[in-house]
Short mmCIF file of C-alpha atoms in Angstrom, two decimals:
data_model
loop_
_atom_site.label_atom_id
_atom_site.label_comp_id
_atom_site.label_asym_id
_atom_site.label_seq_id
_atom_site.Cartn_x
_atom_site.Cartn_y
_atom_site.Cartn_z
CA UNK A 1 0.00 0.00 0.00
CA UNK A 2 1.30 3.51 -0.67
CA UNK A 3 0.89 6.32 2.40
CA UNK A 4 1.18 10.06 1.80
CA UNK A 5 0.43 13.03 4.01
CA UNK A 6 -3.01 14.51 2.80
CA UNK A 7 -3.29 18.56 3.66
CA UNK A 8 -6.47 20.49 3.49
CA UNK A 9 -5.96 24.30 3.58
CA UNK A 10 -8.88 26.73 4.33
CA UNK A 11 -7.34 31.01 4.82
CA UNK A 12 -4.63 30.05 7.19
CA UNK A 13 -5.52 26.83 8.76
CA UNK A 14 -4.17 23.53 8.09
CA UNK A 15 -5.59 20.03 8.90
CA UNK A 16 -3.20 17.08 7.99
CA UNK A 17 -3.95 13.47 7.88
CA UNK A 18 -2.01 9.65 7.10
CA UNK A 19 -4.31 8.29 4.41
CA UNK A 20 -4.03 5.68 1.81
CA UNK A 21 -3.86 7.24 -1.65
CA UNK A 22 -6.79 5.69 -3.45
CA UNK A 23 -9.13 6.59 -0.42
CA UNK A 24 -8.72 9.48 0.27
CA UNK A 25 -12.11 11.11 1.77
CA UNK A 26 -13.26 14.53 1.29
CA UNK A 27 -13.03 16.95 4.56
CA UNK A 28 -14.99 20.23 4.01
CA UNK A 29 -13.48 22.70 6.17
CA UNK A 30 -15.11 25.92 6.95
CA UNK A 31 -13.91 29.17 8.36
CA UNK A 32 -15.13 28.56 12.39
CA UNK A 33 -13.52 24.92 11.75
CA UNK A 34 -11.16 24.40 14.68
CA UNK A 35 -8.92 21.60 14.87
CA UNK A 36 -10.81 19.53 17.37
CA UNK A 37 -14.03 19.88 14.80
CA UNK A 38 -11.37 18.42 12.45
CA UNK A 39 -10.06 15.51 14.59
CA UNK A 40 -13.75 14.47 16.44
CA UNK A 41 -16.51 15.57 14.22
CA UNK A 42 -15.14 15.29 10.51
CA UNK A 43 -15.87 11.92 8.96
CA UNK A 44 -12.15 10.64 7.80
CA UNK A 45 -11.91 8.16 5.40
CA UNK A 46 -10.86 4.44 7.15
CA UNK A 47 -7.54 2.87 6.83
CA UNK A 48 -7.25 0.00 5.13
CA UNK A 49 -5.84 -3.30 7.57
CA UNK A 50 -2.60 -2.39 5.95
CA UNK A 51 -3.09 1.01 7.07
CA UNK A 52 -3.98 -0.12 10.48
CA UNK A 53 -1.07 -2.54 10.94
CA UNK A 54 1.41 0.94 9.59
CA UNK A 55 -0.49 2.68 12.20
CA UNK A 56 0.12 0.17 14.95
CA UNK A 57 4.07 -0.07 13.90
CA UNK A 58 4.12 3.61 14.50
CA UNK A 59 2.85 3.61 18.02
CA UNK A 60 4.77 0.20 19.11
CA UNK A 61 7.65 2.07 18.01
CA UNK A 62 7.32 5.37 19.66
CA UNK A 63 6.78 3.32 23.06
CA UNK A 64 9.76 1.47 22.72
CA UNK A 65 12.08 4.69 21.50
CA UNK A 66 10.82 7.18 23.62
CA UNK A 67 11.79 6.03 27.39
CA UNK A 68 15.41 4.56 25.95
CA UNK A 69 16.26 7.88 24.73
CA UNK A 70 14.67 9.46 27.75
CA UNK A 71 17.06 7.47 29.53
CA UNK A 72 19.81 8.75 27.54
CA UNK A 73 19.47 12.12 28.18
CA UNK A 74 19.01 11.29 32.20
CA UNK A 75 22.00 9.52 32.12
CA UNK A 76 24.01 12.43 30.23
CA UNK A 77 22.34 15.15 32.32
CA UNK A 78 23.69 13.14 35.55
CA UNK A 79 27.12 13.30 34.17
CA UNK A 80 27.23 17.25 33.50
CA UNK A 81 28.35 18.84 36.96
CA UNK A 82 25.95 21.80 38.16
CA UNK A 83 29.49 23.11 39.48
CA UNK A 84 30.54 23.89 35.80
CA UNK A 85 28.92 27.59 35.63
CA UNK A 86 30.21 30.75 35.76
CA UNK A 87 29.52 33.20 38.74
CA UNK A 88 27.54 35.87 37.48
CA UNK A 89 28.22 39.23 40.21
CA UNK A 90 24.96 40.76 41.36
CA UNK A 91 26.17 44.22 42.28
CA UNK A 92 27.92 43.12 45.52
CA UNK A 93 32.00 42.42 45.86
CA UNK A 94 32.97 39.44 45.77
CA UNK A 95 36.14 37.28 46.92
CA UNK A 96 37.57 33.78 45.07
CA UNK A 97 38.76 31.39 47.66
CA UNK A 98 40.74 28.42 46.30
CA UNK A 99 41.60 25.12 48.14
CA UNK A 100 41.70 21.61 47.67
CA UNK A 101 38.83 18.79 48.39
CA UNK A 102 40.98 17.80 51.29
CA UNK A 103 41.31 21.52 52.81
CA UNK A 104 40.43 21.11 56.54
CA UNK A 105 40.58 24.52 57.37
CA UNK A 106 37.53 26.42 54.89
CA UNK A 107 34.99 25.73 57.55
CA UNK A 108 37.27 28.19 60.20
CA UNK A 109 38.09 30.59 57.53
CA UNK A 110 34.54 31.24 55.97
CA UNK A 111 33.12 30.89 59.45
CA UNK A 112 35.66 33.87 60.38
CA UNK A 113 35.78 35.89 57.13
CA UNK A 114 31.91 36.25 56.93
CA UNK A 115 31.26 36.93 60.92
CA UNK A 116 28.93 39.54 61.02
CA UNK A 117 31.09 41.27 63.29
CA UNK A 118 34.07 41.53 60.59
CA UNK A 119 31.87 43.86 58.25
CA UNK A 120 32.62 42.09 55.51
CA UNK A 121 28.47 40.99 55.68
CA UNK A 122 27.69 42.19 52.03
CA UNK A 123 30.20 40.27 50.21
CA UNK A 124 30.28 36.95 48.24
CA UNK A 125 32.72 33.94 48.48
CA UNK A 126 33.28 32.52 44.82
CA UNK A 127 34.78 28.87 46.02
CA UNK A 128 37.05 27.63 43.18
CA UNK A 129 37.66 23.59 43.67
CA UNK A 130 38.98 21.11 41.36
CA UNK A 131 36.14 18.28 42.18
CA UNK A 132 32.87 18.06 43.17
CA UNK A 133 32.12 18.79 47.03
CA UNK A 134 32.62 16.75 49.68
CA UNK A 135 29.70 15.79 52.40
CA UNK A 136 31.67 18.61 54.37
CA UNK A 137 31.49 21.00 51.56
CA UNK A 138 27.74 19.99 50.78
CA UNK A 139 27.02 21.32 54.10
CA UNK A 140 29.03 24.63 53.55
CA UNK A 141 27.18 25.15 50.49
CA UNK A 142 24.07 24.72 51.82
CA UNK A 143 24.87 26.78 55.24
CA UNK A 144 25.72 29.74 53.11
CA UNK A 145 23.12 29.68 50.22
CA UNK A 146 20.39 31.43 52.13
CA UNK A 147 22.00 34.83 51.97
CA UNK A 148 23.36 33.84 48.47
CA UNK A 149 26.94 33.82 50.36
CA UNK A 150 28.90 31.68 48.37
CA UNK A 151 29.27 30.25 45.21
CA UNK A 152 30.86 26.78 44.61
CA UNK A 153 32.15 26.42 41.50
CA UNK A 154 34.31 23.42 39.93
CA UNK A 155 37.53 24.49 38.49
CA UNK A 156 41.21 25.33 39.82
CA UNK A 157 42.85 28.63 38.94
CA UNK A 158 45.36 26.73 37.24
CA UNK A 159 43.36 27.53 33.88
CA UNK A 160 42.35 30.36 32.37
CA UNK A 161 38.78 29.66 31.55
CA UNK A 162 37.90 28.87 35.54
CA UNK A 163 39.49 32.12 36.12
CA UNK A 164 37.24 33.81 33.97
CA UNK A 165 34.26 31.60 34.98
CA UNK A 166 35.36 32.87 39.02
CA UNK A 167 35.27 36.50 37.55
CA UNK A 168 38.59 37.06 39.26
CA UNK A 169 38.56 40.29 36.39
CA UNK A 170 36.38 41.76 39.13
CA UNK A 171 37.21 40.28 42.32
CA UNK A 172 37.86 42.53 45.45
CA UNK A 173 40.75 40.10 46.38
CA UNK A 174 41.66 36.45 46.27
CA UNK A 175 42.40 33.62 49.13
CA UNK A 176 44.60 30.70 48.05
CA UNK A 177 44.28 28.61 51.05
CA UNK A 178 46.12 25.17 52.40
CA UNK A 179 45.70 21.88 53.72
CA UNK A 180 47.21 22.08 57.13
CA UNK A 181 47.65 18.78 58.08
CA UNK A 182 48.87 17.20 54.49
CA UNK A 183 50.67 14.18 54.65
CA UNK A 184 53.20 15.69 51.58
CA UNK A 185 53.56 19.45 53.01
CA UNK A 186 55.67 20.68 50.10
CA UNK A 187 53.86 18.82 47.51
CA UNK A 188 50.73 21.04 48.93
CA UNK A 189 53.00 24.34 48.87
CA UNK A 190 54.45 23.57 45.85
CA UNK A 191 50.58 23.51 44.05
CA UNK A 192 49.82 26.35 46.11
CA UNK A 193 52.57 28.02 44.51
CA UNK A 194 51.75 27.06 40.71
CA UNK A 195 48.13 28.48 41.46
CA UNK A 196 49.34 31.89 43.16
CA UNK A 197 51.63 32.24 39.82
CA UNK A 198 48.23 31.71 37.68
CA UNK A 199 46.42 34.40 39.40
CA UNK A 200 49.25 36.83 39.58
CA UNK A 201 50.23 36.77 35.83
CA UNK A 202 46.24 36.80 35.03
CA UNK A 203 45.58 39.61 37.13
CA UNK A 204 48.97 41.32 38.94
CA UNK A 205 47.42 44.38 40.41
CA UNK A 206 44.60 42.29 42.70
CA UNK A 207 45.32 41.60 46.49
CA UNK A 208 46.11 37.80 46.86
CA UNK A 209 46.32 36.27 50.18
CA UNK A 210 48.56 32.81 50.06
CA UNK A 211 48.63 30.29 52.92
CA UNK A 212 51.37 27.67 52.89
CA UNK A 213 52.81 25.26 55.38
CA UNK A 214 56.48 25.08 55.21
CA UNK A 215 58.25 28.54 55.58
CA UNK A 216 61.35 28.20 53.24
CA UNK A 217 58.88 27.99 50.78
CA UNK A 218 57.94 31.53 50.86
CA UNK A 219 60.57 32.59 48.66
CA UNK A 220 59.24 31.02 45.38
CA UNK A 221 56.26 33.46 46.00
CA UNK A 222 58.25 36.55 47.06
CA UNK A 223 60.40 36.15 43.87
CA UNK A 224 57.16 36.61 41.61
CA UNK A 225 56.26 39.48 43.28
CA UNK A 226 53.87 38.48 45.81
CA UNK A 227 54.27 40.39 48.83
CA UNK A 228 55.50 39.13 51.97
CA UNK A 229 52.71 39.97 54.78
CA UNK A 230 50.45 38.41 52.23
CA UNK A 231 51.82 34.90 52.89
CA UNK A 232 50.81 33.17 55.65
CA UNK A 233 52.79 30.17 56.73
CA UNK A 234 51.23 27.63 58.93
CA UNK A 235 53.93 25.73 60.58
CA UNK A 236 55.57 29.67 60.79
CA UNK A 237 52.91 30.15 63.43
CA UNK A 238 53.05 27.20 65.55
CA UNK A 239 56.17 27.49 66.08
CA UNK A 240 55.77 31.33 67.20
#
C-alpha cells in the first residue's frame, strides 16, 4: 500500500492526515472549523488493515524509543556537573577562595571571614575547587546559600577559563588557602605556589592572600612578586 500526508488548507488553517492514496475522503473545512471539529466531528476516510497494521508499527515504536532515549538524556544530564557555571556578580563584591577537596581549614576561615562582626556581611565567596564537594562542603554550600553567600564552583585557577568563569577580572581580592595537616607538606605548597603564579600573571594588580605550610617555601612566592605579609605560613605560626 502507498501512504502520503493529505493537507487540506482553508485562509490560514491547516488540517493534515495519514491516508491511503486511493481513499482518500473529502473533509470540508469551513472558516469557524477548529482543529478539534477536524479531529472528532469530521468523517475521515478508514484505513485500510494495511493502514492499520502501519499505524500500529508507529505507536509500538514510539513506546519502545521514547523512554530509551529518555534514559539517555538522564544519564548524560547526571554526568554534567551543576558546578561547571560561571559566577555571574549581582552588584555586591565578591572574593575567590581556592583550596583543595581535602582543605580542613575552609569551615574556620569562611566561618571567620563572613562573621557579622568583621563587616565584611555584604560580600560573596566565589569557592574555586577542582572536584565536586565533599559531604563537608555539601554542608558549607548549603549553610551559606540562604544569603546567596557563596558560590561553589568546579575548576582550579590553574586555567584560564575557571578564572574567567570565578570572575577574578572583578574580584575585590583572592584567598589561596592550604591543607594544614597534608601528609606531603611541600607537595601542597608547591601547588599552592603554581596556582598563586596563575592568578598573579592573570591579574597582577589584585590583592592575593597565600597560605602555605612550610616557611622556606615563601621565597618562590616573594620572587614573583607576591608580597611578603600576604603569605601566611602555617607551621611559621606554631612554632611562634
Amino acid at each position: 500500500f502507498d501512504v502520503d500526508l493529505q493537507a487540506r488548507i482553508s485562509g490560514n488553517k491547516f488540517f493534515y492526515a495519514i491516508g491511503e492514496v486511493g481513499r482518500k475522503g473529502p473533509l470540508p473545512i469551513n472558516a469557524n472549523m477548529t482543529l478539534l471539529d477536524a479531529l472528532f466531528s469530521a468523517t475521515w476516510t478508514p484505513l485500510q488493515p494495511e493502514g492499520r497494521v502501519f499505524t500500529m508499527l508507529v505507536i509500538i515504536l514510539f513506546f519502545f524509543l521514547v523512554p530509551m532515549q529518555t534514559a539517555k538524556v538522564f544519564e548524560i544530564s547526571t554526568q554534567i556537573s551543576k558546578y561547571t557555571g560561571a559566577f555571574t556578580p549581582s552588584g555586591r563584591r565578591h572574593i575567590v577562595v581556592c583550596c583543595d577537596p581535602t582543605c580542613r581549614g575552609l569551615e574556620k576561615f569562611l566561618r571567620d571571614f563572613l562573621h557579622p562582626d568583621h563587616g565584611v556581611a555584604n560580600i560573596q565567596v566565589v569557592l574555586l575547587v577542582p572536584a565536586e564537594p565533599t559531604a563537608a562542603m555539601s554542608e558549607l554550600i548549603v549553610r551559606y546559600a540562604k544569603e546567596r553567600q557563596m558560590t561553589y564552583l568546579k575548576g582550579d585557577l590553574l586555567s584560564t577559563d575557571d578564572l574567567m568563569r570565578a570572575n577574578v577580572d572583578s574580584a575585590s581580592g583572592c584567598f589561596i588557602l592550604t591543607d594544614q595537616h597534608a601528609a606531603d607538606s611541600h607537595s601542597c605548597d608547591a601547588m599552592t605556589i603554581l596556582r598563586t603564579i596563575s592568578v598573579h600573571n592573570y591579574r597582577p594588580k589584585m590583592r592575593t592572600i597565600v597560605q602555605l605550610v612550610e616557611p622556606e617555601n615563601k621565597a618562590y612566592l616573594t620572587a614573583v612578586g607576591i608580597p611578603s605579609q600576604h603569605i601566611v605560613c602555617v607551621n611559621e605560626l606554631r612554632m611562634a
